[in-house]
Amino acid sequence: MQNHTALILVDVQPDFMPGGALACHQGDAIVPGIDHLLRRRLFKQNVATQDWHPRGHISFASMHAGMAPFQQISLHGYPQTLWPNHCVQGTPGAALHPDIDWSLVDLILRKGNDPDVDSYSGFRENHGPEGARPSTGLAGWLRERGVSEVYIAGLARDVCVLWTAQDALALGFRTHVLWDLTRPVTPDSDANTRAALEAAGIGIVEAASQLA
Ligand SMILES: [Zn+2]
């Protein structure tokens, strides 16, 4: 792997795993592979994102009278899926998964801290009240370290991984998704996710067999 590459591990947190508040289908199956990949030290930079919501975050269905998780509302003029309460700051479900050696990661970037804005992508928050998507600073951090190509894994394949990959590409990075090191919230979404990635020109890579 070249020294202009970065690995971005999206939201590998217990709340997104079986038994967690917002479980991805077989979300825990990616944990050993991610730990193994980090230990191979293939990438120049390694980044983890951590979904990190204050209590009463606007994305929680419990904050909207009469609404249930997975229903949609309009928020700041854009569709917003409402979620079960998840990844509340300081709770065990919001921790980085304990079976991965996070000391091998260079940057841990917390997102979703703004009580009024959701944040799927590691690069930009969702649309805020001003209509813009505020930057997290990740693109600048990567660029200043010479990174031009990113490989993305983590959870959820159909939400935060997809948005992170789309933003990475839009912000000028050669972008790949490590498909076998991701899992979806909604398994039925896989065909659409794969089609969206392929149509955008985002590489789909199997980490177990294709990472030299
Ligand atoms: Zn969240």
JSON list of C-alpha atoms and ligand atoms in Angstrom, two decimals:
[
{"chain": "A", "resi": 1, "resn": "MET", "atom": "CA", "xyz": [0.00, 0.00, 0.00]},
{"chain": "A", "resi": 2, "resn": "GLN", "atom": "CA", "xyz": [1.30, 3.48, -0.89]},
{"chain": "A", "resi": 3, "resn": "ASN", "atom": "CA", "xyz": [2.06, 6.10, 1.72]},
{"chain": "A", "resi": 4, "resn": "HIS", "atom": "CA", "xyz": [-0.66, 8.41, 0.41]},
{"chain": "A", "resi": 5, "resn": "THR", "atom": "CA", "xyz": [-3.42, 6.11, 1.70]},
{"chain": "A", "resi": 6, "resn": "ALA", "atom": "CA", "xyz": [-5.60, 6.23, 4.78]},
{"chain": "A", "resi": 7, "resn": "LEU", "atom": "CA", "xyz": [-7.94, 3.73, 6.40]},
{"chain": "A", "resi": 8, "resn": "ILE", "atom": "CA", "xyz": [-11.16, 5.23, 7.79]},
{"chain": "A", "resi": 9, "resn": "LEU", "atom": "CA", "xyz": [-13.02, 3.04, 10.31]},
{"chain": "A", "resi": 10, "resn": "VAL", "atom": "CA", "xyz": [-16.57, 4.33, 10.68]},
{"chain": "A", "resi": 11, "resn": "ASP", "atom": "CA", "xyz": [-18.50, 3.97, 13.96]},
{"chain": "A", "resi": 12, "resn": "VAL", "atom": "CA", "xyz": [-17.25, 0.56, 15.13]},
{"chain": "A", "resi": 13, "resn": "GLN", "atom": "CA", "xyz": [-19.25, 0.84, 18.36]},
{"chain": "A", "resi": 14, "resn": "PRO", "atom": "CA", "xyz": [-21.30, -1.65, 20.44]},
{"chain": "A", "resi": 15, "resn": "ASP", "atom": "CA", "xyz": [-24.58, 0.21, 19.88]},
{"chain": "A", "resi": 16, "resn": "PHE", "atom": "CA", "xyz": [-24.31, -0.69, 16.16]},
{"chain": "A", "resi": 17, "resn": "MET", "atom": "CA", "xyz": [-23.72, -4.41, 16.89]},
{"chain": "A", "resi": 18, "resn": "PRO", "atom": "CA", "xyz": [-26.18, -7.22, 17.73]},
{"chain": "A", "resi": 19, "resn": "GLY", "atom": "CA", "xyz": [-27.63, -6.51, 21.17]},
{"chain": "A", "resi": 20, "resn": "GLY", "atom": "CA", "xyz": [-26.96, -2.79, 20.77]},
{"chain": "A", "resi": 21, "resn": "ALA", "atom": "CA", "xyz": [-29.43, 0.07, 20.53]},
{"chain": "A", "resi": 22, "resn": "LEU", "atom": "CA", "xyz": [-29.21, 0.38, 16.72]},
{"chain": "A", "resi": 23, "resn": "ALA", "atom": "CA", "xyz": [-27.87, -2.99, 15.64]},
{"chain": "A", "resi": 24, "resn": "CYS", "atom": "CA", "xyz": [-26.50, -3.63, 12.17]},
{"chain": "A", "resi": 25, "resn": "HIS", "atom": "CA", "xyz": [-27.11, -7.07, 10.68]},
{"chain": "A", "resi": 26, "resn": "GLN", "atom": "CA", "xyz": [-24.10, -9.18, 11.80]},
{"chain": "A", "resi": 27, "resn": "GLY", "atom": "CA", "xyz": [-22.31, -5.97, 12.77]},
{"chain": "A", "resi": 28, "resn": "ASP", "atom": "CA", "xyz": [-19.94, -7.79, 15.11]},
{"chain": "A", "resi": 29, "resn": "ALA", "atom": "CA", "xyz": [-18.67, -10.02, 12.29]},
{"chain": "A", "resi": 30, "resn": "ILE", "atom": "CA", "xyz": [-16.33, -7.26, 11.05]},
{"chain": "A", "resi": 31, "resn": "VAL", "atom": "CA", "xyz": [-14.50, -6.76, 14.35]},
{"chain": "A", "resi": 32, "resn": "PRO", "atom": "CA", "xyz": [-11.79, -9.47, 14.02]},
{"chain": "A", "resi": 33, "resn": "GLY", "atom": "CA", "xyz": [-11.06, -8.49, 10.41]},
{"chain": "A", "resi": 34, "resn": "ILE", "atom": "CA", "xyz": [-10.68, -4.81, 11.30]},
{"chain": "A", "resi": 35, "resn": "ASP", "atom": "CA", "xyz": [-8.33, -5.61, 14.18]},
{"chain": "A", "resi": 36, "resn": "HIS", "atom": "CA", "xyz": [-6.29, -7.86, 11.89]},
{"chain": "A", "resi": 37, "resn": "LEU", "atom": "CA", "xyz": [-6.16, -5.17, 9.20]},
{"chain": "A", "resi": 38, "resn": "LEU", "atom": "CA", "xyz": [-4.92, -2.51, 11.62]},
{"chain": "A", "resi": 39, "resn": "ARG", "atom": "CA", "xyz": [-2.19, -4.85, 12.85]},
{"chain": "A", "resi": 40, "resn": "ARG", "atom": "CA", "xyz": [-0.94, -5.27, 9.27]},
{"chain": "A", "resi": 41, "resn": "ARG", "atom": "CA", "xyz": [-0.07, -1.53, 9.27]},
{"chain": "A", "resi": 42, "resn": "LEU", "atom": "CA", "xyz": [-0.82, -1.18, 5.56]},
{"chain": "A", "resi": 43, "resn": "PHE", "atom": "CA", "xyz": [-1.94, 2.44, 5.64]},
{"chain": "A", "resi": 44, "resn": "LYS", "atom": "CA", "xyz": [-0.04, 5.68, 6.19]},
{"chain": "A", "resi": 45, "resn": "GLN", "atom": "CA", "xyz": [-2.82, 7.06, 8.38]},
{"chain": "A", "resi": 46, "resn": "ASN", "atom": "CA", "xyz": [-5.56, 5.30, 10.31]},
{"chain": "A", "resi": 47, "resn": "VAL", "atom": "CA", "xyz": [-8.69, 7.17, 11.36]},
{"chain": "A", "resi": 48, "resn": "ALA", "atom": "CA", "xyz": [-11.67, 6.09, 13.48]},
{"chain": "A", "resi": 49, "resn": "THR", "atom": "CA", "xyz": [-14.95, 7.96, 13.65]},
{"chain": "A", "resi": 50, "resn": "GLN", "atom": "CA", "xyz": [-17.14, 7.69, 16.74]},
{"chain": "A", "resi": 51, "resn": "ASP", "atom": "CA", "xyz": [-20.84, 8.55, 16.73]},
{"chain": "A", "resi": 52, "resn": "TRP", "atom": "CA", "xyz": [-21.16, 10.70, 19.88]},
{"chain": "A", "resi": 53, "resn": "HIS", "atom": "CA", "xyz": [-24.57, 12.17, 20.59]},
{"chain": "A", "resi": 54, "resn": "PRO", "atom": "CA", "xyz": [-25.68, 14.30, 23.52]},
{"chain": "A", "resi": 55, "resn": "ARG", "atom": "CA", "xyz": [-28.72, 13.05, 25.41]},
{"chain": "A", "resi": 56, "resn": "GLY", "atom": "CA", "xyz": [-31.86, 14.23, 23.60]},
{"chain": "A", "resi": 57, "resn": "HIS", "atom": "CA", "xyz": [-30.22, 14.37, 20.17]},
{"chain": "A", "resi": 58, "resn": "ILE", "atom": "CA", "xyz": [-32.55, 15.54, 17.40]},
{"chain": "A", "resi": 59, "resn": "SER", "atom": "CA", "xyz": [-32.09, 12.25, 15.44]},
{"chain": "A", "resi": 60, "resn": "PHE", "atom": "CA", "xyz": [-33.71, 10.24, 18.24]},
{"chain": "A", "resi": 61, "resn": "ALA", "atom": "CA", "xyz": [-37.34, 9.26, 17.62]},
{"chain": "A", "resi": 62, "resn": "SER", "atom": "CA", "xyz": [-37.94, 9.72, 21.36]},
{"chain": "A", "resi": 63, "resn": "MET", "atom": "CA", "xyz": [-37.52, 13.48, 20.85]},
{"chain": "A", "resi": 64, "resn": "HIS", "atom": "CA", "xyz": [-40.42, 13.71, 18.37]},
{"chain": "A", "resi": 65, "resn": "ALA", "atom": "CA", "xyz": [-43.92, 13.24, 19.76]},
{"chain": "A", "resi": 66, "resn": "GLY", "atom": "CA", "xyz": [-45.84, 10.41, 18.12]},
{"chain": "A", "resi": 67, "resn": "MET", "atom": "CA", "xyz": [-42.91, 9.21, 16.00]},
{"chain": "A", "resi": 68, "resn": "ALA", "atom": "CA", "xyz": [-41.26, 5.80, 16.05]},
{"chain": "A", "resi": 69, "resn": "PRO", "atom": "CA", "xyz": [-37.72, 4.73, 15.15]},
{"chain": "A", "resi": 70, "resn": "PHE", "atom": "CA", "xyz": [-37.05, 4.37, 11.42]},
{"chain": "A", "resi": 71, "resn": "GLN", "atom": "CA", "xyz": [-39.84, 6.77, 10.45]},
{"chain": "A", "resi": 72, "resn": "GLN", "atom": "CA", "xyz": [-38.83, 9.83, 8.43]},
{"chain": "A", "resi": 73, "resn": "ILE", "atom": "CA", "xyz": [-39.38, 13.51, 9.06]},
{"chain": "A", "resi": 74, "resn": "SER", "atom": "CA", "xyz": [-38.24, 16.67, 7.33]},
{"chain": "A", "resi": 75, "resn": "LEU", "atom": "CA", "xyz": [-35.41, 18.31, 9.29]},
{"chain": "A", "resi": 76, "resn": "HIS", "atom": "CA", "xyz": [-33.85, 21.62, 8.24]},
{"chain": "A", "resi": 77, "resn": "GLY", "atom": "CA", "xyz": [-35.50, 21.03, 4.84]},
{"chain": "A", "resi": 78, "resn": "TYR", "atom": "CA", "xyz": [-34.10, 17.54, 4.22]},
{"chain": "A", "resi": 79, "resn": "PRO", "atom": "CA", "xyz": [-35.36, 14.00, 4.92]},
{"chain": "A", "resi": 80, "resn": "GLN", "atom": "CA", "xyz": [-34.19, 12.70, 8.29]},
{"chain": "A", "resi": 81, "resn": "THR", "atom": "CA", "xyz": [-34.62, 9.12, 9.48]},
{"chain": "A", "resi": 82, "resn": "LEU", "atom": "CA", "xyz": [-35.44, 8.92, 13.17]},
{"chain": "A", "resi": 83, "resn": "TRP", "atom": "CA", "xyz": [-33.36, 6.42, 15.13]},
{"chain": "A", "resi": 84, "resn": "PRO", "atom": "CA", "xyz": [-33.59, 4.66, 18.46]},
{"chain": "A", "resi": 85, "resn": "ASN", "atom": "CA", "xyz": [-31.56, 6.45, 21.15]},
{"chain": "A", "resi": 86, "resn": "HIS", "atom": "CA", "xyz": [-27.96, 5.38, 20.41]},
{"chain": "A", "resi": 87, "resn": "CYS", "atom": "CA", "xyz": [-24.32, 6.28, 21.00]},
{"chain": "A", "resi": 88, "resn": "VAL", "atom": "CA", "xyz": [-25.09, 8.64, 23.86]},
{"chain": "A", "resi": 89, "resn": "GLN", "atom": "CA", "xyz": [-21.87, 10.32, 25.00]},
{"chain": "A", "resi": 90, "resn": "GLY", "atom": "CA", "xyz": [-20.10, 8.39, 27.74]},
{"chain": "A", "resi": 91, "resn": "THR", "atom": "CA", "xyz": [-22.29, 5.27, 27.63]},
{"chain": "A", "resi": 92, "resn": "PRO", "atom": "CA", "xyz": [-20.82, 1.78, 27.01]},
{"chain": "A", "resi": 93, "resn": "GLY", "atom": "CA", "xyz": [-22.67, 1.49, 23.69]},
{"chain": "A", "resi": 94, "resn": "ALA", "atom": "CA", "xyz": [-20.88, 4.60, 22.42]},
{"chain": "A", "resi": 95, "resn": "ALA", "atom": "CA", "xyz": [-17.39, 3.30, 23.19]},
{"chain": "A", "resi": 96, "resn": "LEU", "atom": "CA", "xyz": [-15.06, 2.13, 20.46]},
{"chain": "A", "resi": 97, "resn": "HIS", "atom": "CA", "xyz": [-15.39, -1.66, 20.33]},
{"chain": "A", "resi": 98, "resn": "PRO", "atom": "CA", "xyz": [-13.14, -3.22, 23.00]},
{"chain": "A", "resi": 99, "resn": "ASP", "atom": "CA", "xyz": [-11.86, -6.06, 20.79]},
{"chain": "A", "resi": 100, "resn": "ILE", "atom": "CA", "xyz": [-9.92, -3.75, 18.46]},
{"chain": "A", "resi": 101, "resn": "ASP", "atom": "CA", "xyz": [-6.50, -2.31, 19.32]},
{"chain": "A", "resi": 102, "resn": "TRP", "atom": "CA", "xyz": [-7.32, 1.38, 18.91]},
{"chain": "A", "resi": 103, "resn": "SER", "atom": "CA", "xyz": [-3.78, 2.38, 19.88]},
{"chain": "A", "resi": 104, "resn": "LEU", "atom": "CA", "xyz": [-2.97, 1.68, 16.21]},
{"chain": "A", "resi": 105, "resn": "VAL", "atom": "CA", "xyz": [-5.26, 4.54, 15.12]},
{"chain": "A", "resi": 106, "resn": "ASP", "atom": "CA", "xyz": [-3.82, 8.04, 14.56]},
{"chain": "A", "resi": 107, "resn": "LEU", "atom": "CA", "xyz": [-7.04, 10.04, 14.90]},
{"chain": "A", "resi": 108, "resn": "ILE", "atom": "CA", "xyz": [-10.36, 9.44, 16.65]},
{"chain": "A", "resi": 109, "resn": "LEU", "atom": "CA", "xyz": [-12.93, 11.85, 15.26]},
{"chain": "A", "resi": 110, "resn": "ARG", "atom": "CA", "xyz": [-16.19, 12.27, 17.14]},
{"chain": "A", "resi": 111, "resn": "LYS", "atom": "CA", "xyz": [-19.29, 13.26, 15.18]},
{"chain": "A", "resi": 112, "resn": "GLY", "atom": "CA", "xyz": [-22.94, 13.94, 15.92]},
{"chain": "A", "resi": 113, "resn": "ASN", "atom": "CA", "xyz": [-22.09, 16.15, 18.91]},
{"chain": "A", "resi": 114, "resn": "ASP", "atom": "CA", "xyz": [-24.37, 18.99, 17.76]},
{"chain": "A", "resi": 115, "resn": "PRO", "atom": "CA", "xyz": [-27.75, 18.39, 19.44]},
{"chain": "A", "resi": 116, "resn": "ASP", "atom": "CA", "xyz": [-29.66, 19.82, 16.45]},
{"chain": "A", "resi": 117, "resn": "VAL", "atom": "CA", "xyz": [-27.81, 18.22, 13.50]},
{"chain": "A", "resi": 118, "resn": "ASP", "atom": "CA", "xyz": [-27.19, 14.57, 12.60]},
{"chain": "A", "resi": 119, "resn": "SER", "atom": "CA", "xyz": [-23.83, 13.46, 11.24]},
{"chain": "A", "resi": 120, "resn": "TYR", "atom": "CA", "xyz": [-23.58, 10.34, 9.10]},
{"chain": "A", "resi": 121, "resn": "SER", "atom": "CA", "xyz": [-20.41, 11.15, 7.17]},
{"chain": "A", "resi": 122, "resn": "GLY", "atom": "CA", "xyz": [-16.99, 11.44, 8.75]},
{"chain": "A", "resi": 123, "resn": "PHE", "atom": "CA", "xyz": [-16.33, 14.47, 6.54]},
{"chain": "A", "resi": 124, "resn": "ARG", "atom": "CA", "xyz": [-19.44, 16.62, 6.79]},
{"chain": "A", "resi": 125, "resn": "GLU", "atom": "CA", "xyz": [-22.40, 16.75, 9.12]},
{"chain": "A", "resi": 126, "resn": "ASN", "atom": "CA", "xyz": [-25.91, 16.41, 7.70]},
{"chain": "A", "resi": 127, "resn": "HIS", "atom": "CA", "xyz": [-27.68, 19.61, 6.70]},
{"chain": "A", "resi": 128, "resn": "GLY", "atom": "CA", "xyz": [-27.95, 22.07, 9.57]},
{"chain": "A", "resi": 129, "resn": "PRO", "atom": "CA", "xyz": [-30.41, 24.92, 10.22]},
{"chain": "A", "resi": 130, "resn": "GLU", "atom": "CA", "xyz": [-28.46, 27.22, 7.86]},
{"chain": "A", "resi": 131, "resn": "GLY", "atom": "CA", "xyz": [-28.89, 24.73, 5.01]},
{"chain": "A", "resi": 132, "resn": "ALA", "atom": "CA", "xyz": [-25.20, 23.89, 4.75]},
{"chain": "A", "resi": 133, "resn": "ARG", "atom": "CA", "xyz": [-23.36, 20.73, 5.75]},
{"chain": "A", "resi": 134, "resn": "PRO", "atom": "CA", "xyz": [-20.68, 21.77, 8.27]},
{"chain": "A", "resi": 135, "resn": "SER", "atom": "CA", "xyz": [-17.22, 20.25, 7.78]},
{"chain": "A", "resi": 136, "resn": "THR", "atom": "CA", "xyz": [-15.73, 18.01, 10.46]},
{"chain": "A", "resi": 137, "resn": "GLY", "atom": "CA", "xyz": [-12.22, 19.02, 9.35]},
{"chain": "A", "resi": 138, "resn": "LEU", "atom": "CA", "xyz": [-11.31, 15.46, 8.34]},
{"chain": "A", "resi": 139, "resn": "ALA", "atom": "CA", "xyz": [-10.57, 16.28, 4.69]},
{"chain": "A", "resi": 140, "resn": "GLY", "atom": "CA", "xyz": [-8.08, 18.96, 5.71]},
{"chain": "A", "resi": 141, "resn": "TRP", "atom": "CA", "xyz": [-6.47, 16.70, 8.29]},
{"chain": "A", "resi": 142, "resn": "LEU", "atom": "CA", "xyz": [-5.95, 13.98, 5.69]},
{"chain": "A", "resi": 143, "resn": "ARG", "atom": "CA", "xyz": [-4.69, 16.37, 3.01]},
{"chain": "A", "resi": 144, "resn": "GLU", "atom": "CA", "xyz": [-2.19, 18.01, 5.33]},
{"chain": "A", "resi": 145, "resn": "ARG", "atom": "CA", "xyz": [-0.78, 14.53, 5.98]},
{"chain": "A", "resi": 146, "resn": "GLY", "atom": "CA", "xyz": [-0.40, 13.82, 2.27]},
{"chain": "A", "resi": 147, "resn": "VAL", "atom": "CA", "xyz": [-3.36, 11.47, 1.93]},
{"chain": "A", "resi": 148, "resn": "SER", "atom": "CA", "xyz": [-5.07, 11.33, -1.47]},
{"chain": "A", "resi": 149, "resn": "GLU", "atom": "CA", "xyz": [-6.65, 7.87, -1.36]},
{"chain": "A", "resi": 150, "resn": "VAL", "atom": "CA", "xyz": [-8.94, 6.37, 1.31]},
{"chain": "A", "resi": 151, "resn": "TYR", "atom": "CA", "xyz": [-10.24, 2.91, 2.19]},
{"chain": "A", "resi": 152, "resn": "ILE", "atom": "CA", "xyz": [-13.40, 2.87, 4.28]},
{"chain": "A", "resi": 153, "resn": "ALA", "atom": "CA", "xyz": [-14.81, 0.14, 6.56]},
{"chain": "A", "resi": 154, "resn": "GLY", "atom": "CA", "xyz": [-17.19, 0.00, 9.52]},
{"chain": "A", "resi": 155, "resn": "LEU", "atom": "CA", "xyz": [-20.88, 0.61, 10.20]},
{"chain": "A", "resi": 156, "resn": "ALA", "atom": "CA", "xyz": [-23.37, 1.01, 8.80]},
{"chain": "A", "resi": 157, "resn": "ARG", "atom": "CA", "xyz": [-22.74, 0.06, 5.19]},
{"chain": "A", "resi": 158, "resn": "ASP", "atom": "CA", "xyz": [-25.98, 1.71, 4.00]},
{"chain": "A", "resi": 159, "resn": "VAL", "atom": "CA", "xyz": [-25.74, 4.89, 6.09]},
{"chain": "A", "resi": 160, "resn": "CYS", "atom": "CA", "xyz": [-22.53, 6.26, 7.60]},
{"chain": "A", "resi": 161, "resn": "VAL", "atom": "CA", "xyz": [-20.11, 4.22, 5.47]},
{"chain": "A", "resi": 162, "resn": "LEU", "atom": "CA", "xyz": [-21.99, 5.15, 2.29]},
{"chain": "A", "resi": 163, "resn": "TRP", "atom": "CA", "xyz": [-22.14, 8.85, 3.16]},
{"chain": "A", "resi": 164, "resn": "THR", "atom": "CA", "xyz": [-18.48, 8.91, 4.20]},
{"chain": "A", "resi": 165, "resn": "ALA", "atom": "CA", "xyz": [-17.48, 7.30, 0.89]},
{"chain": "A", "resi": 166, "resn": "GLN", "atom": "CA", "xyz": [-19.61, 9.68, -1.18]},
{"chain": "A", "resi": 167, "resn": "ASP", "atom": "CA", "xyz": [-18.15, 12.68, 0.63]},
{"chain": "A", "resi": 168, "resn": "ALA", "atom": "CA", "xyz": [-14.59, 11.39, 0.34]},
{"chain": "A", "resi": 169, "resn": "LEU", "atom": "CA", "xyz": [-15.01, 11.15, -3.42]},
{"chain": "A", "resi": 170, "resn": "ALA", "atom": "CA", "xyz": [-16.73, 14.54, -3.68]},
{"chain": "A", "resi": 171, "resn": "LEU", "atom": "CA", "xyz": [-13.89, 16.12, -1.68]},
{"chain": "A", "resi": 172, "resn": "GLY", "atom": "CA", "xyz": [-11.28, 14.79, -4.10]},
{"chain": "A", "resi": 173, "resn": "PHE", "atom": "CA", "xyz": [-10.00, 11.52, -2.61]},
{"chain": "A", "resi": 174, "resn": "ARG", "atom": "CA", "xyz": [-9.67, 8.28, -4.58]},
{"chain": "A", "resi": 175, "resn": "THR", "atom": "CA", "xyz": [-12.14, 6.20, -2.62]},
{"chain": "A", "resi": 176, "resn": "HIS", "atom": "CA", "xyz": [-12.67, 2.50, -1.90]},
{"chain": "A", "resi": 177, "resn": "VAL", "atom": "CA", "xyz": [-15.07, 0.66, 0.39]},
{"chain": "A", "resi": 178, "resn": "LEU", "atom": "CA", "xyz": [-13.84, -2.53, 2.06]},
{"chain": "A", "resi": 179, "resn": "TRP", "atom": "CA", "xyz": [-17.14, -4.32, 1.50]},
{"chain": "A", "resi": 180, "resn": "ASP", "atom": "CA", "xyz": [-16.49, -7.39, 3.66]},
{"chain": "A", "resi": 181, "resn": "LEU", "atom": "CA", "xyz": [-15.56, -5.14, 6.60]},
{"chain": "A", "resi": 182, "resn": "THR", "atom": "CA", "xyz": [-18.94, -3.35, 6.54]},
{"chain": "A", "resi": 183, "resn": "ARG", "atom": "CA", "xyz": [-22.46, -4.44, 7.51]},
{"chain": "A", "resi": 184, "resn": "PRO", "atom": "CA", "xyz": [-25.84, -2.74, 6.90]},
{"chain": "A", "resi": 185, "resn": "VAL", "atom": "CA", "xyz": [-28.64, -1.62, 9.18]},
{"chain": "A", "resi": 186, "resn": "THR", "atom": "CA", "xyz": [-31.04, -2.86, 6.49]},
{"chain": "A", "resi": 187, "resn": "PRO", "atom": "CA", "xyz": [-29.80, -5.96, 4.60]},
{"chain": "A", "resi": 188, "resn": "ASP", "atom": "CA", "xyz": [-32.31, -5.32, 1.81]},
{"chain": "A", "resi": 189, "resn": "SER", "atom": "CA", "xyz": [-30.34, -2.16, 1.01]},
{"chain": "A", "resi": 190, "resn": "ASP", "atom": "CA", "xyz": [-27.21, -3.97, -0.17]},
{"chain": "A", "resi": 191, "resn": "ALA", "atom": "CA", "xyz": [-28.02, -3.97, -3.88]},
{"chain": "A", "resi": 192, "resn": "ASN", "atom": "CA", "xyz": [-28.82, -0.24, -3.82]},
{"chain": "A", "resi": 193, "resn": "THR", "atom": "CA", "xyz": [-25.69, 0.56, -1.80]},
{"chain": "A", "resi": 194, "resn": "ARG", "atom": "CA", "xyz": [-23.48, -1.39, -4.18]},
{"chain": "A", "resi": 195, "resn": "ALA", "atom": "CA", "xyz": [-25.11, 0.28, -7.20]},
{"chain": "A", "resi": 196, "resn": "ALA", "atom": "CA", "xyz": [-24.67, 3.75, -5.69]},
{"chain": "A", "resi": 197, "resn": "LEU", "atom": "CA", "xyz": [-20.98, 3.11, -5.01]},
{"chain": "A", "resi": 198, "resn": "GLU", "atom": "CA", "xyz": [-20.35, 1.67, -8.47]},
{"chain": "A", "resi": 199, "resn": "ALA", "atom": "CA", "xyz": [-22.22, 4.48, -10.22]},
{"chain": "A", "resi": 200, "resn": "ALA", "atom": "CA", "xyz": [-20.13, 7.06, -8.38]},
{"chain": "A", "resi": 201, "resn": "GLY", "atom": "CA", "xyz": [-16.83, 5.42, -9.27]},
{"chain": "A", "resi": 202, "resn": "ILE", "atom": "CA", "xyz": [-16.08, 4.27, -5.73]},
{"chain": "A", "resi": 203, "resn": "GLY", "atom": "CA", "xyz": [-14.07, 1.05, -5.64]},
{"chain": "A", "resi": 204, "resn": "ILE", "atom": "CA", "xyz": [-15.55, -1.99, -3.92]},
{"chain": "A", "resi": 205, "resn": "VAL", "atom": "CA", "xyz": [-12.78, -4.11, -2.42]},
{"chain": "A", "resi": 206, "resn": "GLU", "atom": "CA", "xyz": [-12.86, -7.37, -0.48]},
{"chain": "A", "resi": 207, "resn": "ALA", "atom": "CA", "xyz": [-10.31, -6.87, 2.29]},
{"chain": "A", "resi": 208, "resn": "ALA", "atom": "CA", "xyz": [-9.87, -10.60, 2.89]},
{"chain": "A", "resi": 209, "resn": "SER", "atom": "CA", "xyz": [-8.76, -11.35, -0.66]},
{"chain": "A", "resi": 210, "resn": "GLN", "atom": "CA", "xyz": [-7.87, -8.11, -2.48]},
{"chain": "A", "resi": 211, "resn": "LEU", "atom": "CA", "xyz": [-5.70, -6.06, -0.12]},
{"chain": "A", "resi": 212, "resn": "ALA", "atom": "CA", "xyz": [-2.09, -6.61, -1.07]},
{"chain": "B", "resi": 1, "resn": "ZN", "atom": "ZN", "xyz": [-26.06, 8.54, 15.28]}
]
